mmCIF file of C-alpha atoms and ligand atoms in Angstrom:
data_model
loop_
_atom_site.group_PDB
_atom_site.id
_atom_site.type_symbol
_atom_site.label_atom_id
_atom_site.label_comp_id
_atom_site.label_asym_id
_atom_site.label_seq_id
_atom_site.Cartn_x
_atom_site.Cartn_y
_atom_site.Cartn_z
ATOM 1 C CA MET D 1 17.067 -10.785 -11.871
ATOM 2 C CA LYS D 2 13.772 -9.097 -11.093
ATOM 3 C CA ALA D 3 13.493 -5.715 -12.770
ATOM 4 C CA LEU D 4 10.425 -4.908 -10.699
ATOM 5 C CA SER D 5 8.936 -6.671 -7.743
ATOM 6 C CA ILE D 6 5.663 -5.505 -6.221
ATOM 7 C CA LYS D 7 4.432 -7.234 -3.066
ATOM 8 C CA ASN D 8 1.005 -6.785 -1.517
ATOM 9 C CA LEU D 9 0.619 -3.169 -2.595
ATOM 10 C CA HIS D 10 -2.264 -1.178 -1.109
ATOM 11 C CA LYS D 11 -3.224 2.379 -1.980
ATOM 12 C CA SER D 12 -6.500 4.033 -1.018
ATOM 13 C CA TYR D 13 -7.949 7.431 -1.834
ATOM 14 C CA PRO D 14 -10.692 8.864 0.424
ATOM 15 C CA ASN D 15 -13.547 7.003 -1.240
ATOM 16 C CA VAL D 16 -11.818 4.293 -3.222
ATOM 17 C CA LYS D 17 -9.386 1.402 -2.769
ATOM 18 C CA ALA D 18 -7.446 2.072 -5.944
ATOM 19 C CA VAL D 19 -4.902 -0.751 -5.388
ATOM 20 C CA ASP D 20 -5.971 -3.639 -3.199
ATOM 21 C CA GLY D 21 -3.153 -6.105 -2.515
ATOM 22 C CA VAL D 22 -1.401 -6.106 -5.901
ATOM 23 C CA SER D 23 1.658 -8.387 -6.261
ATOM 24 C CA PHE D 24 3.595 -9.176 -9.406
ATOM 25 C CA ASP D 25 7.161 -9.473 -10.681
ATOM 26 C CA VAL D 26 8.661 -8.263 -13.927
ATOM 27 C CA GLU D 27 11.827 -10.166 -14.854
ATOM 28 C CA GLU D 28 14.764 -8.424 -16.497
ATOM 29 C CA GLY D 29 14.226 -8.546 -20.262
ATOM 30 C CA ASP D 30 10.442 -8.942 -20.066
ATOM 31 C CA PHE D 31 8.040 -7.017 -22.227
ATOM 32 C CA PHE D 32 5.312 -6.985 -19.643
ATOM 33 C CA GLY D 33 1.710 -6.012 -20.392
ATOM 34 C CA PHE D 34 -0.353 -4.432 -17.620
ATOM 35 C CA LEU D 35 -3.979 -4.503 -18.628
ATOM 36 C CA GLY D 36 -7.207 -3.442 -16.993
ATOM 37 C CA PRO D 37 -10.398 -1.509 -17.646
ATOM 38 C CA ASN D 38 -10.683 2.222 -16.838
ATOM 39 C CA GLY D 39 -10.220 2.877 -13.145
ATOM 40 C CA ALA D 40 -8.753 -0.586 -12.443
ATOM 41 C CA GLY D 41 -5.720 0.878 -10.618
ATOM 42 C CA LYS D 42 -2.990 0.672 -13.296
ATOM 43 C CA THR D 43 -1.806 4.286 -13.175
ATOM 44 C CA THR D 44 -2.002 4.333 -9.370
ATOM 45 C CA THR D 45 0.205 1.221 -9.242
ATOM 46 C CA LEU D 46 2.705 2.855 -11.594
ATOM 47 C CA ASN D 47 2.587 6.101 -9.603
ATOM 48 C CA CYS D 48 3.501 4.103 -6.478
ATOM 49 C CA VAL D 49 6.428 2.564 -8.372
ATOM 50 C CA ILE D 50 7.836 5.927 -9.448
ATOM 51 C CA GLY D 51 7.125 7.665 -6.136
ATOM 52 C CA LEU D 52 4.314 9.944 -7.296
ATOM 53 C CA ALA D 53 1.808 8.265 -4.982
ATOM 54 C CA LYS D 54 2.435 7.242 -1.378
ATOM 55 C CA PHE D 55 1.260 3.754 -0.565
ATOM 56 C CA SER D 56 0.016 2.616 2.808
ATOM 57 C CA LYS D 57 1.154 -1.004 2.656
ATOM 58 C CA GLY D 58 3.402 -3.200 0.539
ATOM 59 C CA GLU D 59 6.898 -3.324 -0.911
ATOM 60 C CA ILE D 60 8.305 -2.276 -4.251
ATOM 61 C CA GLU D 61 11.802 -3.069 -5.503
ATOM 62 C CA VAL D 62 13.417 -1.974 -8.749
ATOM 63 C CA PHE D 63 16.374 -4.192 -9.677
ATOM 64 C CA GLY D 64 16.647 -5.067 -5.975
ATOM 65 C CA LYS D 65 16.503 -1.427 -4.800
ATOM 66 C CA ASP D 66 13.721 -0.601 -2.349
ATOM 67 C CA ASN D 67 11.763 2.269 -3.824
ATOM 68 C CA LYS D 68 11.333 3.968 -0.434
ATOM 69 C CA LYS D 69 14.700 3.354 1.254
ATOM 70 C CA ASP D 70 16.822 3.603 -1.930
ATOM 71 C CA PHE D 71 14.502 5.954 -3.749
ATOM 72 C CA ARG D 72 17.120 7.774 -5.820
ATOM 73 C CA ASP D 73 18.794 4.558 -7.004
ATOM 74 C CA ALA D 74 15.471 2.876 -7.739
ATOM 75 C CA ARG D 75 14.126 5.913 -9.579
ATOM 76 C CA SER D 76 17.272 6.405 -11.674
ATOM 77 C CA LEU D 77 16.776 2.929 -13.170
ATOM 78 C CA ILE D 78 13.300 3.817 -14.448
ATOM 79 C CA GLY D 79 12.237 5.788 -17.509
ATOM 80 C CA ILE D 80 8.594 6.781 -17.495
ATOM 81 C CA ALA D 81 6.360 7.920 -20.325
ATOM 82 C CA PRO D 82 3.189 9.041 -18.542
ATOM 83 C CA GLN D 83 -0.316 9.035 -19.946
ATOM 84 C CA GLU D 84 -0.743 12.798 -19.609
ATOM 85 C CA TYR D 85 1.700 15.272 -21.149
ATOM 86 C CA ASN D 86 3.647 17.055 -18.417
ATOM 87 C CA PHE D 87 6.159 19.125 -20.362
ATOM 88 C CA ASP D 88 7.292 22.582 -19.375
ATOM 89 C CA PRO D 89 5.464 24.669 -22.014
ATOM 90 C CA TYR D 90 8.270 27.238 -22.194
ATOM 91 C CA LEU D 91 10.995 24.800 -23.226
ATOM 92 C CA ASN D 92 11.858 23.903 -26.774
ATOM 93 C CA ILE D 93 11.940 20.171 -27.335
ATOM 94 C CA GLU D 94 15.719 19.829 -27.325
ATOM 95 C CA ASP D 95 15.756 21.495 -23.899
ATOM 96 C CA VAL D 96 12.991 19.155 -22.715
ATOM 97 C CA LEU D 97 15.475 16.306 -23.172
ATOM 98 C CA VAL D 98 18.465 18.242 -21.821
ATOM 99 C CA TYR D 99 16.563 19.253 -18.664
ATOM 100 C CA GLN D 100 15.325 15.708 -18.178
ATOM 101 C CA ALA D 101 18.925 14.427 -18.285
ATOM 102 C CA GLY D 102 19.782 17.179 -15.766
ATOM 103 C CA TYR D 103 17.257 15.731 -13.316
ATOM 104 C CA TYR D 104 19.377 12.567 -13.402
ATOM 105 C CA GLY D 105 22.604 14.481 -12.872
ATOM 106 C CA ILE D 106 23.838 14.279 -16.475
ATOM 107 C CA PRO D 107 25.236 17.665 -17.640
ATOM 108 C CA LYS D 108 24.362 19.202 -20.993
ATOM 109 C CA GLY D 109 27.885 18.708 -22.363
ATOM 110 C CA LYS D 110 27.648 14.976 -21.842
ATOM 111 C CA ILE D 111 24.086 14.389 -22.938
ATOM 112 C CA MET D 112 24.016 16.272 -26.266
ATOM 113 C CA PRO D 113 25.079 13.322 -28.485
ATOM 114 C CA ARG D 114 22.309 11.187 -26.967
ATOM 115 C CA VAL D 115 19.742 14.006 -27.273
ATOM 116 C CA LYS D 116 20.658 14.391 -30.954
ATOM 117 C CA LEU D 117 20.372 10.642 -31.513
ATOM 118 C CA LEU D 118 16.973 10.420 -29.820
ATOM 119 C CA LEU D 119 15.598 13.428 -31.714
ATOM 120 C CA LYS D 120 16.738 11.747 -34.924
ATOM 121 C CA GLN D 121 15.378 8.304 -33.996
ATOM 122 C CA PHE D 122 12.003 9.812 -33.144
ATOM 123 C CA LYS D 123 12.035 12.023 -36.251
ATOM 124 C CA LEU D 124 11.944 15.225 -34.222
ATOM 125 C CA ASP D 125 15.315 16.656 -35.305
ATOM 126 C CA GLY D 126 13.633 19.140 -37.629
ATOM 127 C CA LYS D 127 11.661 20.540 -34.705
ATOM 128 C CA LYS D 128 14.296 20.814 -32.013
ATOM 129 C CA GLU D 129 13.881 24.551 -31.539
ATOM 130 C CA VAL D 130 10.114 24.458 -31.493
ATOM 131 C CA ASP D 131 8.321 24.499 -28.150
ATOM 132 C CA PHE D 132 6.115 21.561 -27.402
ATOM 133 C CA ARG D 133 2.820 23.455 -27.787
ATOM 134 C CA LYS D 134 3.518 23.639 -31.525
ATOM 135 C CA LEU D 135 3.895 19.868 -31.942
ATOM 136 C CA SER D 136 1.190 17.574 -33.268
ATOM 137 C CA GLY D 137 -0.274 14.902 -30.985
ATOM 138 C CA GLY D 138 1.889 12.190 -32.575
ATOM 139 C CA MET D 139 5.038 14.303 -32.153
ATOM 140 C CA LYS D 140 4.198 14.856 -28.483
ATOM 141 C CA ARG D 141 3.897 11.085 -28.010
ATOM 142 C CA ARG D 142 7.300 10.587 -29.645
ATOM 143 C CA LEU D 143 8.820 13.294 -27.462
ATOM 144 C CA THR D 144 7.383 11.599 -24.359
ATOM 145 C CA LEU D 145 9.140 8.380 -25.343
ATOM 146 C CA ALA D 146 12.418 10.114 -26.178
ATOM 147 C CA ARG D 147 12.350 11.884 -22.836
ATOM 148 C CA ALA D 148 11.715 8.606 -20.990
ATOM 149 C CA LEU D 149 14.797 7.102 -22.636
ATOM 150 C CA VAL D 150 17.218 10.007 -22.303
ATOM 151 C CA HIS D 151 19.096 8.677 -19.225
ATOM 152 C CA LYS D 152 19.235 5.099 -20.620
ATOM 153 C CA PRO D 153 16.883 3.500 -18.078
ATOM 154 C CA LYS D 154 16.959 -0.264 -17.537
ATOM 155 C CA LEU D 155 13.208 -0.354 -16.922
ATOM 156 C CA LEU D 156 10.927 1.596 -19.232
ATOM 157 C CA ILE D 157 7.388 2.209 -17.984
ATOM 158 C CA LEU D 158 4.899 3.241 -20.624
ATOM 159 C CA ASP D 159 1.395 4.343 -19.694
ATOM 160 C CA GLU D 160 -0.580 4.088 -22.947
ATOM 161 C CA PRO D 161 2.239 5.208 -25.239
ATOM 162 C CA THR D 162 0.195 4.959 -28.418
ATOM 163 C CA ALA D 163 -3.026 6.619 -27.229
ATOM 164 C CA GLY D 164 -4.284 8.888 -29.992
ATOM 165 C CA VAL D 165 -1.548 8.179 -32.546
ATOM 166 C CA ASP D 166 -2.231 7.091 -36.122
ATOM 167 C CA VAL D 167 -1.739 3.521 -37.327
ATOM 168 C CA GLU D 168 1.567 4.181 -39.063
ATOM 169 C CA LEU D 169 3.142 5.807 -36.034
ATOM 170 C CA ARG D 170 1.745 3.086 -33.764
ATOM 171 C CA LEU D 171 3.492 0.449 -35.881
ATOM 172 C CA GLU D 172 6.718 2.488 -35.844
ATOM 173 C CA ILE D 173 6.558 2.767 -32.060
ATOM 174 C CA HIS D 174 5.910 -1.003 -31.788
ATOM 175 C CA LYS D 175 8.973 -1.686 -33.910
ATOM 176 C CA TYR D 176 11.145 0.652 -31.903
ATOM 177 C CA LEU D 177 9.983 -0.788 -28.570
ATOM 178 C CA ALA D 178 10.492 -4.381 -29.733
ATOM 179 C CA GLU D 179 14.000 -3.407 -30.838
ATOM 180 C CA ILE D 180 15.072 -1.741 -27.572
ATOM 181 C CA ASN D 181 13.531 -4.656 -25.640
ATOM 182 C CA LYS D 182 15.702 -7.000 -27.699
ATOM 183 C CA GLN D 183 18.701 -4.849 -26.788
ATOM 184 C CA GLY D 184 17.949 -5.471 -23.101
ATOM 185 C CA VAL D 185 15.566 -2.742 -21.915
ATOM 186 C CA THR D 186 12.816 -4.233 -19.743
ATOM 187 C CA ILE D 187 9.436 -2.742 -20.626
ATOM 188 C CA LEU D 188 6.240 -2.444 -18.617
ATOM 189 C CA LEU D 189 3.400 -1.359 -20.865
ATOM 190 C CA THR D 190 -0.156 -0.399 -20.077
ATOM 191 C CA SER D 191 -2.435 -0.028 -23.026
ATOM 192 C CA HIS D 192 -6.075 -0.149 -23.984
ATOM 193 C CA TYR D 193 -5.109 -1.652 -27.321
ATOM 194 C CA ILE D 194 -5.205 -5.308 -26.381
ATOM 195 C CA ASP D 195 -3.870 -6.335 -29.780
ATOM 196 C CA GLU D 196 -0.796 -4.248 -28.935
ATOM 197 C CA ILE D 197 -0.253 -6.193 -25.704
ATOM 198 C CA GLU D 198 -0.872 -9.517 -27.464
ATOM 199 C CA LYS D 199 1.620 -8.635 -30.175
ATOM 200 C CA LEU D 200 4.411 -7.178 -28.035
ATOM 201 C CA CYS D 201 4.254 -8.620 -24.523
ATOM 202 C CA ASN D 202 5.637 -11.993 -23.511
ATOM 203 C CA LYS D 203 3.769 -11.708 -20.193
ATOM 204 C CA THR D 204 0.440 -10.157 -19.326
ATOM 205 C CA CYS D 205 -1.043 -9.205 -16.000
ATOM 206 C CA ILE D 206 -4.709 -8.204 -15.795
ATOM 207 C CA VAL D 207 -5.955 -5.985 -12.980
ATOM 208 C CA ASN D 208 -9.568 -5.270 -12.123
ATOM 209 C CA ASP D 209 -10.957 -3.224 -9.200
ATOM 210 C CA GLY D 210 -7.447 -2.920 -7.769
ATOM 211 C CA LYS D 211 -6.811 -6.691 -7.740
ATOM 212 C CA ILE D 212 -4.795 -8.950 -10.025
ATOM 213 C CA ILE D 213 -7.108 -11.414 -11.752
ATOM 214 C CA ALA D 214 -4.636 -13.042 -14.171
ATOM 215 C CA ASN D 215 -0.864 -13.047 -14.541
ATOM 216 C CA ASP D 216 0.894 -15.405 -16.907
ATOM 217 C CA LEU D 217 2.775 -15.741 -20.168
ATOM 218 C CA THR D 218 0.542 -14.035 -22.727
ATOM 219 C CA LYS D 219 0.553 -17.249 -24.761
ATOM 220 C CA ASN D 220 -0.616 -19.299 -21.757
ATOM 221 C CA LEU D 221 -3.408 -16.850 -20.998
ATOM 222 C CA VAL D 222 -4.675 -17.162 -24.534
ATOM 223 C CA ASP D 223 -4.286 -20.972 -24.568
ATOM 224 C CA ASP D 224 -5.604 -21.783 -21.074
ATOM 225 C CA LEU D 225 -8.654 -19.586 -21.132
ATOM 226 C CA ASP D 226 -9.379 -20.549 -24.690
ATOM 227 C CA THR D 227 -12.972 -20.829 -25.792
ATOM 228 C CA GLY D 228 -11.914 -21.142 -29.407
ATOM 229 C CA HIS D 229 -13.825 -23.450 -31.687
ATOM 230 C CA THR D 230 -14.042 -25.098 -35.072
ATOM 231 C CA GLU D 231 -16.755 -23.887 -37.431
ATOM 232 C CA ILE D 232 -18.060 -26.346 -40.021
ATOM 233 C CA LEU D 233 -20.181 -25.000 -42.859
ATOM 234 C CA THR D 234 -22.432 -27.610 -44.587
ATOM 235 C CA ASP D 235 -24.588 -27.528 -47.717
ATOM 236 C CA LYS D 236 -27.766 -28.248 -45.734
ATOM 237 C CA LYS D 237 -29.075 -28.379 -42.205
ATOM 238 C CA SER D 238 -27.862 -31.484 -40.404
ATOM 239 C CA LYS D 239 -30.013 -33.668 -38.160
ATOM 240 C CA ILE D 240 -27.656 -35.040 -35.570
ATOM 241 C CA LYS D 241 -28.529 -36.002 -32.019
ATOM 242 C CA LYS D 242 -27.221 -33.792 -29.237
ATOM 243 C CA ILE D 243 -23.449 -34.041 -28.740
ATOM 244 C CA ASP D 244 -21.612 -32.390 -25.850
ATOM 245 C CA CYS D 245 -19.618 -29.269 -26.827
ATOM 246 C CA VAL D 246 -21.235 -29.234 -30.271
ATOM 247 C CA GLU D 247 -23.863 -26.708 -31.382
ATOM 248 C CA PHE D 248 -25.972 -26.898 -34.544
ATOM 249 C CA LYS D 249 -27.013 -23.572 -36.020
ATOM 250 C CA GLY D 250 -28.688 -24.204 -39.388
ATOM 251 C CA ASN D 251 -25.942 -24.888 -41.911
ATOM 252 C CA LYS D 252 -23.271 -24.152 -39.361
ATOM 253 C CA ILE D 253 -21.863 -26.541 -36.768
ATOM 254 C CA ILE D 254 -19.727 -25.235 -33.925
ATOM 255 C CA VAL D 255 -17.401 -27.644 -32.134
ATOM 256 C CA TRP D 256 -15.921 -25.965 -29.041
ATOM 257 C CA ASN D 257 -12.240 -26.688 -28.419
ATOM 258 C CA LYS D 258 -13.083 -28.459 -25.131
ATOM 259 C CA GLY D 259 -14.870 -31.107 -27.232
ATOM 260 C CA LYS D 260 -12.330 -31.325 -30.039
ATOM 261 C CA ASP D 261 -12.371 -35.121 -29.794
ATOM 262 C CA LYS D 262 -16.004 -35.005 -31.045
ATOM 263 C CA LEU D 263 -14.912 -33.692 -34.433
ATOM 264 C CA ASP D 264 -14.506 -37.204 -35.886
ATOM 265 C CA ASP D 265 -18.042 -38.166 -34.723
ATOM 266 C CA VAL D 266 -19.482 -35.068 -36.334
ATOM 267 C CA PHE D 267 -17.753 -35.729 -39.688
ATOM 268 C CA GLU D 268 -18.890 -39.374 -39.568
ATOM 269 C CA HIS D 269 -22.524 -38.343 -39.020
ATOM 270 C CA LEU D 270 -22.310 -35.829 -41.848
ATOM 271 C CA SER D 271 -20.884 -38.409 -44.194
ATOM 272 C CA LYS D 272 -23.608 -40.966 -43.285
ATOM 273 C CA GLN D 273 -26.288 -38.358 -43.955
ATOM 274 C CA LYS D 274 -24.610 -37.395 -47.246
ATOM 275 C CA ILE D 275 -24.233 -33.818 -46.092
ATOM 276 C CA LYS D 276 -21.412 -31.996 -47.858
ATOM 277 C CA VAL D 277 -18.848 -30.001 -45.901
ATOM 278 C CA LEU D 278 -18.318 -26.645 -47.632
ATOM 279 C CA ASP D 279 -15.809 -25.081 -45.268
ATOM 280 C CA VAL D 280 -14.003 -25.752 -41.993
ATOM 281 C CA LYS D 281 -12.295 -23.040 -40.026
ATOM 282 C CA SER D 282 -10.632 -22.808 -36.663
ATOM 283 C CA VAL D 283 -11.555 -19.745 -34.600
ATOM 284 C CA LYS D 284 -9.187 -18.875 -31.749
ATOM 285 C CA ASP D 285 -9.879 -16.671 -28.759
ATOM 286 C CA SER D 286 -7.986 -13.424 -28.764
ATOM 287 C CA LEU D 287 -6.576 -11.797 -25.654
ATOM 288 C CA GLN D 288 -9.411 -9.299 -26.074
ATOM 289 C CA ASP D 289 -12.107 -12.018 -25.721
ATOM 290 C CA ILE D 290 -10.358 -13.296 -22.622
ATOM 291 C CA PHE D 291 -9.944 -9.828 -21.158
ATOM 292 C CA LEU D 292 -13.637 -9.048 -21.616
ATOM 293 C CA ARG D 293 -14.652 -12.355 -20.075
ATOM 294 C CA LEU D 294 -12.365 -11.927 -17.056
ATOM 295 C CA THR D 295 -13.307 -8.328 -16.348
ATOM 296 C CA LYS D 296 -17.000 -8.886 -17.274
ATOM 297 C CA LYS D 297 -17.117 -5.571 -19.071
HETATM 298 P P1 ATP Z 301 -7.423 4.293 -16.814
HETATM 299 O O1 ATP Z 301 -7.327 3.097 -17.700
HETATM 300 O O2 ATP Z 301 -8.743 4.989 -16.961
HETATM 301 O O3 ATP Z 301 -6.255 5.216 -16.899
HETATM 302 P P2 ATP Z 301 -6.414 3.136 -14.322
HETATM 303 O O4 ATP Z 301 -6.508 1.650 -14.288
HETATM 304 O O5 ATP Z 301 -5.100 3.739 -14.602
HETATM 305 O O6 ATP Z 301 -7.526 3.722 -15.290
HETATM 306 P P3 ATP Z 301 -6.343 4.682 -11.875
HETATM 307 O O7 ATP Z 301 -6.093 5.996 -12.546
HETATM 308 O O8 ATP Z 301 -5.230 4.051 -11.151
HETATM 309 O O9 ATP Z 301 -6.967 3.632 -12.894
HETATM 310 O O10 ATP Z 301 -7.565 4.889 -10.872
HETATM 311 C C1 ATP Z 301 -7.967 3.890 -9.939
HETATM 312 C C2 ATP Z 301 -9.019 4.479 -9.030
HETATM 313 O O11 ATP Z 301 -8.427 5.455 -8.171
HETATM 314 C C3 ATP Z 301 -10.141 5.188 -9.754
HETATM 315 O O12 ATP Z 301 -11.355 4.937 -9.069
HETATM 316 C C4 ATP Z 301 -9.754 6.651 -9.670
HETATM 317 O O13 ATP Z 301 -10.868 7.487 -9.672
HETATM 318 C C5 ATP Z 301 -9.051 6.705 -8.314
HETATM 319 N N1 ATP Z 301 -8.033 7.752 -8.275
HETATM 320 C C6 ATP Z 301 -6.904 7.807 -9.045
HETATM 321 N N2 ATP Z 301 -6.149 8.873 -8.717
HETATM 322 C C7 ATP Z 301 -6.813 9.518 -7.722
HETATM 323 C C8 ATP Z 301 -6.542 10.692 -6.930
HETATM 324 N N3 ATP Z 301 -5.436 11.404 -7.132
HETATM 325 N N4 ATP Z 301 -7.460 11.036 -6.004
HETATM 326 C C9 ATP Z 301 -8.558 10.311 -5.800
HETATM 327 N N5 ATP Z 301 -8.880 9.187 -6.483
HETATM 328 C C10 ATP Z 301 -8.025 8.795 -7.438
#
């Protein structure tokens, strides 16, 4: 089943086409990475999904529910942790969660056990009576996540959930997200930490200038667009005639993965010239290299 299906989405602001024909599907159970440079149209796309932005053309379905015709049903399946904090400054953090559940029609009496559990899971139980202005940045991030999860959404949308948090908390959040994804929550994640997407997301979609420029299994993206190479370190400069896909840089020889079959030739030449090999290492492209190449930024 498709958790989210976006077809030919268009959204323009007076001087900019923020989303220009975006289509992609997120399958139930996916941990889906949505990547793009600043201003690429990620948040606008997400705002169209949750009904914060009106779109001029296209279709969006959430678990088969049209997000315009069946707005309430579609919206109730989504939990959103937005990039910007949008808490009511006069509520204490327990009430932030209780009120959020209220927006989904769940009364306080019913939601309290879940609120308590979430405050505990996100290590906020000691602060439940504090209002959000008195929380640290990391605590605010945790509260944003807890709030997104309060009504047990089937699709969790996270717009840069680890922006500005320290390494330890980032790892904790990764662990928690991987765990709830395993338990069946579909996750759509936008992040500027590409290593985060590479680590967590089984699929990755890259958007640039409002258009999708890549959408595949994260593993395939890394493999297919690979410009990885093998680096051979020798004890002296080698004198070998030009070979395709092979570069000689002093004591270093680079054999690009596209010319991997040339590796035997290179070793044979080195052996004939009595040049010793000191080290051989394989260097793989990261999703970051690929992202930078695709978006040319
Ligand atoms: P970032 O990574 O910086 O958050 P993004 O990929 O989420 O970027 P968007 O916030 O969707 O990008 O912005 C896409 C384009 O739409 C940008 O040019 C932005 O200036 C413009 N834009 C976004 N919201 C509005 C708005 N409310 N009014 C006018 N223009 C907007």
